[in-house]
Amino acid sequence: MDKSEVLPLGVVVERRRINHPWKDFSWRPVAVIPGAAALEPDAEWKVLREGSDWTQYHCGTLPLELFRRETEGYKVNLTQDPPLIYVLLRSEDDPDSRYDFLPFLVTASPYEAQDYLDSGEEIVEGVAMPADLIAFVQAFVDTHHVDEVFHKRRRQKARSGDDAFSRQPPVKRARAARGSSE
């Protein structure tokens, strides 16, 4: 039994012209393409659709990895309407790069996406999960998910003299020792 499954996902990002004093464009993920062909790292992005002030690109293909230990997050995601694939974009620091952001990660786990949101350094967006991808993730969850039974811990009774807070302070012990020897 495999502990993980991998499916290549093409990442589609949209570059939209904005009216902002410090930047000309905004970038955001808008879709994923299950089973997309890989792009060479230095290749031009493929233009998929264009409008007057926006362009959508296939900017890269990343592996969607599903792990048995993460099925709780996938299960939560599948209950959402609609389920999402979370796409992470990282800013490109290379001044010679043609693009401001590059695809970094795709995940079906909202918990993993939340971890990246906490840093505030990446663009993290959820895009609608295509129907065939929902079926793929659901099959993985059905095969590997095991509900963990909650066991409430029974509290042990406190015994006098056993914990540090029930002991006498050193000053009181010293006075008690002097008083008993006199």
PDB file of N, CA and C in Angstrom, residues 28-79:
ATOM      1  N   ARG A  28      -2.308  36.401  -9.475  1.00  0.00           N
ATOM      2  CA  ARG A  28      -3.030  35.466  -8.622  1.00  0.00           C
ATOM      3  C   ARG A  28      -3.291  34.174  -9.375  1.00  0.00           C
ATOM      4  N   PRO A  29      -3.255  33.047  -8.672  1.00  0.00           N
ATOM      5  CA  PRO A  29      -3.602  31.776  -9.306  1.00  0.00           C
ATOM      6  C   PRO A  29      -5.109  31.737  -9.576  1.00  0.00           C
ATOM      7  N   VAL A  30      -5.502  31.171 -10.706  1.00  0.00           N
ATOM      8  CA  VAL A  30      -6.927  31.110 -11.042  1.00  0.00           C
ATOM      9  C   VAL A  30      -7.416  29.699 -11.342  1.00  0.00           C
ATOM     10  N   ALA A  31      -6.526  28.752 -11.648  1.00  0.00           N
ATOM     11  CA  ALA A  31      -6.966  27.399 -11.980  1.00  0.00           C
ATOM     12  C   ALA A  31      -5.789  26.440 -11.930  1.00  0.00           C
ATOM     13  N   VAL A  32      -6.122  25.151 -11.957  1.00  0.00           N
ATOM     14  CA  VAL A  32      -5.114  24.101 -12.107  1.00  0.00           C
ATOM     15  C   VAL A  32      -5.571  23.183 -13.235  1.00  0.00           C
ATOM     16  N   ILE A  33      -4.593  22.539 -13.875  1.00  0.00           N
ATOM     17  CA  ILE A  33      -4.867  21.627 -14.987  1.00  0.00           C
ATOM     18  C   ILE A  33      -4.324  20.253 -14.603  1.00  0.00           C
ATOM     19  N   PRO A  34      -5.194  19.302 -14.195  1.00  0.00           N
ATOM     20  CA  PRO A  34      -4.715  17.963 -13.824  1.00  0.00           C
ATOM     21  C   PRO A  34      -4.023  17.276 -15.000  1.00  0.00           C
ATOM     22  N   GLY A  35      -2.872  16.668 -14.719  1.00  0.00           N
ATOM     23  CA  GLY A  35      -2.135  15.916 -15.724  1.00  0.00           C
ATOM     24  C   GLY A  35      -1.453  16.760 -16.775  1.00  0.00           C
ATOM     25  N   ALA A  36      -1.222  18.041 -16.512  1.00  0.00           N
ATOM     26  CA  ALA A  36      -0.599  18.931 -17.500  1.00  0.00           C
ATOM     27  C   ALA A  36       0.847  18.516 -17.760  1.00  0.00           C
ATOM     28  N   ALA A  37       1.287  18.791 -18.980  1.00  0.00           N
ATOM     29  CA  ALA A  37       2.673  18.505 -19.345  1.00  0.00           C
ATOM     30  C   ALA A  37       3.601  19.463 -18.606  1.00  0.00           C
ATOM     31  N   ALA A  38       4.784  18.978 -18.309  1.00  0.00           N
ATOM     32  CA  ALA A  38       5.765  19.798 -17.600  1.00  0.00           C
ATOM     33  C   ALA A  38       6.309  20.891 -18.513  1.00  0.00           C
ATOM     34  N   LEU A  39       6.642  22.028 -17.908  1.00  0.00           N
ATOM     35  CA  LEU A  39       7.297  23.112 -18.637  1.00  0.00           C
ATOM     36  C   LEU A  39       8.764  23.134 -18.231  1.00  0.00           C
ATOM     37  N   GLU A  40       9.613  23.451 -19.157  1.00  0.00           N
ATOM     38  CA  GLU A  40      11.029  23.616 -18.838  1.00  0.00           C
ATOM     39  C   GLU A  40      11.183  24.825 -17.916  1.00  0.00           C
ATOM     40  N   PRO A  41      12.107  24.766 -16.940  1.00  0.00           N
ATOM     41  CA  PRO A  41      12.245  25.863 -15.978  1.00  0.00           C
ATOM     42  C   PRO A  41      12.502  27.232 -16.613  1.00  0.00           C
ATOM     43  N   ASP A  42      13.237  27.282 -17.727  1.00  0.00           N
ATOM     44  CA  ASP A  42      13.554  28.560 -18.357  1.00  0.00           C
ATOM     45  C   ASP A  42      12.644  28.883 -19.542  1.00  0.00           C
ATOM     46  N   ALA A  43      11.625  28.074 -19.760  1.00  0.00           N
ATOM     47  CA  ALA A  43      10.749  28.276 -20.924  1.00  0.00           C
ATOM     48  C   ALA A  43       9.787  29.431 -20.695  1.00  0.00           C
ATOM     49  N   GLU A  44       9.312  29.986 -21.813  1.00  0.00           N
ATOM     50  CA  GLU A  44       8.271  31.021 -21.761  1.00  0.00           C
ATOM     51  C   GLU A  44       6.996  30.399 -21.214  1.00  0.00           C
ATOM     52  N   TRP A  45       6.260  31.176 -20.448  1.00  0.00           N
ATOM     53  CA  TRP A  45       4.952  30.716 -20.000  1.00  0.00           C
ATOM     54  C   TRP A  45       4.026  30.679 -21.199  1.00  0.00           C
ATOM     55  N   LYS A  46       3.076  29.752 -21.187  1.00  0.00           N
ATOM     56  CA  LYS A  46       2.134  29.621 -22.291  1.00  0.00           C
ATOM     57  C   LYS A  46       0.906  30.487 -22.021  1.00  0.00           C
ATOM     58  N   VAL A  47       0.609  31.379 -22.942  1.00  0.00           N
ATOM     59  CA  VAL A  47      -0.575  32.224 -22.821  1.00  0.00           C
ATOM     60  C   VAL A  47      -1.798  31.366 -23.139  1.00  0.00           C
ATOM     61  N   LEU A  48      -2.738  31.316 -22.215  1.00  0.00           N
ATOM     62  CA  LEU A  48      -3.955  30.539 -22.411  1.00  0.00           C
ATOM     63  C   LEU A  48      -5.131  31.400 -22.865  1.00  0.00           C
ATOM     64  N   ARG A  49      -5.280  32.570 -22.220  1.00  0.00           N
ATOM     65  CA  ARG A  49      -6.372  33.495 -22.549  1.00  0.00           C
ATOM     66  C   ARG A  49      -5.895  34.906 -22.303  1.00  0.00           C
ATOM     67  N   GLU A  50      -6.492  35.849 -23.042  1.00  0.00           N
ATOM     68  CA  GLU A  50      -6.124  37.255 -22.869  1.00  0.00           C
ATOM     69  C   GLU A  50      -7.364  38.135 -22.928  1.00  0.00           C
ATOM     70  N   GLY A  51      -7.275  39.240 -22.218  1.00  0.00           N
ATOM     71  CA  GLY A  51      -8.297  40.272 -22.281  1.00  0.00           C
ATOM     72  C   GLY A  51      -7.603  41.605 -22.482  1.00  0.00           C
ATOM     73  N   SER A  52      -8.336  42.695 -22.366  1.00  0.00           N
ATOM     74  CA  SER A  52      -7.738  44.007 -22.598  1.00  0.00           C
ATOM     75  C   SER A  52      -6.711  44.383 -21.534  1.00  0.00           C
ATOM     76  N   ASP A  53      -6.945  43.988 -20.281  1.00  0.00           N
ATOM     77  CA  ASP A  53      -5.994  44.341 -19.219  1.00  0.00           C
ATOM     78  C   ASP A  53      -5.575  43.147 -18.370  1.00  0.00           C
ATOM     79  N   TRP A  54      -5.755  41.934 -18.892  1.00  0.00           N
ATOM     80  CA  TRP A  54      -5.366  40.737 -18.153  1.00  0.00           C
ATOM     81  C   TRP A  54      -4.893  39.645 -19.103  1.00  0.00           C
ATOM     82  N   THR A  55      -4.049  38.762 -18.569  1.00  0.00           N
ATOM     83  CA  THR A  55      -3.554  37.610 -19.319  1.00  0.00           C
ATOM     84  C   THR A  55      -3.458  36.428 -18.369  1.00  0.00           C
ATOM     85  N   GLN A  56      -3.905  35.255 -18.831  1.00  0.00           N
ATOM     86  CA  GLN A  56      -3.770  34.031 -18.047  1.00  0.00           C
ATOM     87  C   GLN A  56      -2.705  33.155 -18.696  1.00  0.00           C
ATOM     88  N   TYR A  57      -1.791  32.662 -17.832  1.00  0.00           N
ATOM     89  CA  TYR A  57      -0.657  31.865 -18.289  1.00  0.00           C
ATOM     90  C   TYR A  57      -0.668  30.489 -17.635  1.00  0.00           C
ATOM     91  N   HIS A  58      -0.209  29.487 -18.388  1.00  0.00           N
ATOM     92  CA  HIS A  58       0.193  28.221 -17.773  1.00  0.00           C
ATOM     93  C   HIS A  58       1.648  28.450 -17.399  1.00  0.00           C
ATOM     94  N   CYS A  59       1.890  28.632 -16.096  1.00  0.00           N
ATOM     95  CA  CYS A  59       3.218  29.079 -15.659  1.00  0.00           C
ATOM     96  C   CYS A  59       4.110  27.959 -15.159  1.00  0.00           C
ATOM     97  N   GLY A  60       3.582  26.771 -15.022  1.00  0.00           N
ATOM     98  CA  GLY A  60       4.413  25.671 -14.560  1.00  0.00           C
ATOM     99  C   GLY A  60       3.559  24.483 -14.175  1.00  0.00           C
ATOM    100  N   THR A  61       4.215  23.349 -14.009  1.00  0.00           N
ATOM    101  CA  THR A  61       3.540  22.128 -13.585  1.00  0.00           C
ATOM    102  C   THR A  61       4.228  21.647 -12.319  1.00  0.00           C
ATOM    103  N   LEU A  62       3.432  21.475 -11.277  1.00  0.00           N
ATOM    104  CA  LEU A  62       3.944  21.046  -9.979  1.00  0.00           C
ATOM    105  C   LEU A  62       3.272  19.747  -9.566  1.00  0.00           C
ATOM    106  N   PRO A  63       3.957  18.930  -8.756  1.00  0.00           N
ATOM    107  CA  PRO A  63       3.318  17.694  -8.307  1.00  0.00           C
ATOM    108  C   PRO A  63       2.368  17.959  -7.127  1.00  0.00           C
ATOM    109  N   LEU A  64       1.148  17.440  -7.224  1.00  0.00           N
ATOM    110  CA  LEU A  64       0.248  17.414  -6.081  1.00  0.00           C
ATOM    111  C   LEU A  64       0.536  16.108  -5.365  1.00  0.00           C
ATOM    112  N   GLU A  65       1.076  16.202  -4.152  1.00  0.00           N
ATOM    113  CA  GLU A  65       1.409  15.014  -3.380  1.00  0.00           C
ATOM    114  C   GLU A  65       0.383  14.839  -2.274  1.00  0.00           C
ATOM    115  N   LEU A  66      -0.187  13.645  -2.204  1.00  0.00           N
ATOM    116  CA  LEU A  66      -1.135  13.303  -1.153  1.00  0.00           C
ATOM    117  C   LEU A  66      -0.460  12.290  -0.234  1.00  0.00           C
ATOM    118  N   PHE A  67      -0.520  12.548   1.070  1.00  0.00           N
ATOM    119  CA  PHE A  67       0.120  11.689   2.053  1.00  0.00           C
ATOM    120  C   PHE A  67      -0.921  11.099   2.999  1.00  0.00           C
ATOM    121  N   ARG A  68      -0.720   9.845   3.405  1.00  0.00           N
ATOM    122  CA  ARG A  68      -1.661   9.171   4.313  1.00  0.00           C
ATOM    123  C   ARG A  68      -1.841   9.918   5.624  1.00  0.00           C
ATOM    124  N   ARG A  69      -0.805  10.523   6.127  1.00  0.00           N
ATOM    125  CA  ARG A  69      -0.899  11.210   7.419  1.00  0.00           C
ATOM    126  C   ARG A  69      -1.647  12.539   7.324  1.00  0.00           C
ATOM    127  N   GLU A  70      -1.941  13.018   6.122  1.00  0.00           N
ATOM    128  CA  GLU A  70      -2.615  14.296   5.919  1.00  0.00           C
ATOM    129  C   GLU A  70      -4.087  14.143   5.544  1.00  0.00           C
ATOM    130  N   THR A  71      -4.630  12.937   5.622  1.00  0.00           N
ATOM    131  CA  THR A  71      -5.990  12.708   5.133  1.00  0.00           C
ATOM    132  C   THR A  71      -7.044  13.500   5.901  1.00  0.00           C
ATOM    133  N   GLU A  72      -6.789  13.845   7.135  1.00  0.00           N
ATOM    134  CA  GLU A  72      -7.758  14.656   7.892  1.00  0.00           C
ATOM    135  C   GLU A  72      -7.975  16.007   7.208  1.00  0.00           C
ATOM    136  N   GLY A  73      -6.902  16.638   6.762  1.00  0.00           N
ATOM    137  CA  GLY A  73      -7.005  17.913   6.063  1.00  0.00           C
ATOM    138  C   GLY A  73      -7.713  17.776   4.730  1.00  0.00           C
ATOM    139  N   TYR A  74      -7.422  16.697   3.985  1.00  0.00           N
ATOM    140  CA  TYR A  74      -8.087  16.484   2.705  1.00  0.00           C
ATOM    141  C   TYR A  74      -9.589  16.267   2.918  1.00  0.00           C
ATOM    142  N   LYS A  75      -9.908  15.526   3.974  1.00  0.00           N
ATOM    143  CA  LYS A  75     -11.317  15.252   4.278  1.00  0.00           C
ATOM    144  C   LYS A  75     -12.064  16.550   4.598  1.00  0.00           C
ATOM    145  N   VAL A  76     -11.440  17.432   5.371  1.00  0.00           N
ATOM    146  CA  VAL A  76     -12.045  18.737   5.676  1.00  0.00           C
ATOM    147  C   VAL A  76     -12.234  19.535   4.389  1.00  0.00           C
ATOM    148  N   ASN A  77     -11.240  19.527   3.532  1.00  0.00           N
ATOM    149  CA  ASN A  77     -11.307  20.264   2.271  1.00  0.00           C
ATOM    150  C   ASN A  77     -12.457  19.756   1.395  1.00  0.00           C
ATOM    151  N   LEU A  78     -12.633  18.445   1.340  1.00  0.00           N
ATOM    152  CA  LEU A  78     -13.674  17.874   0.491  1.00  0.00           C
ATOM    153  C   LEU A  78     -15.082  18.220   0.972  1.00  0.00           C
ATOM    154  N   THR A  79     -15.227  18.625   2.239  1.00  0.00           N
ATOM    155  CA  THR A  79     -16.540  19.012   2.749  1.00  0.00           C
ATOM    156  C   THR A  79     -16.881  20.460   2.404  1.00  0.00           C
TER     157      THR A  79
END
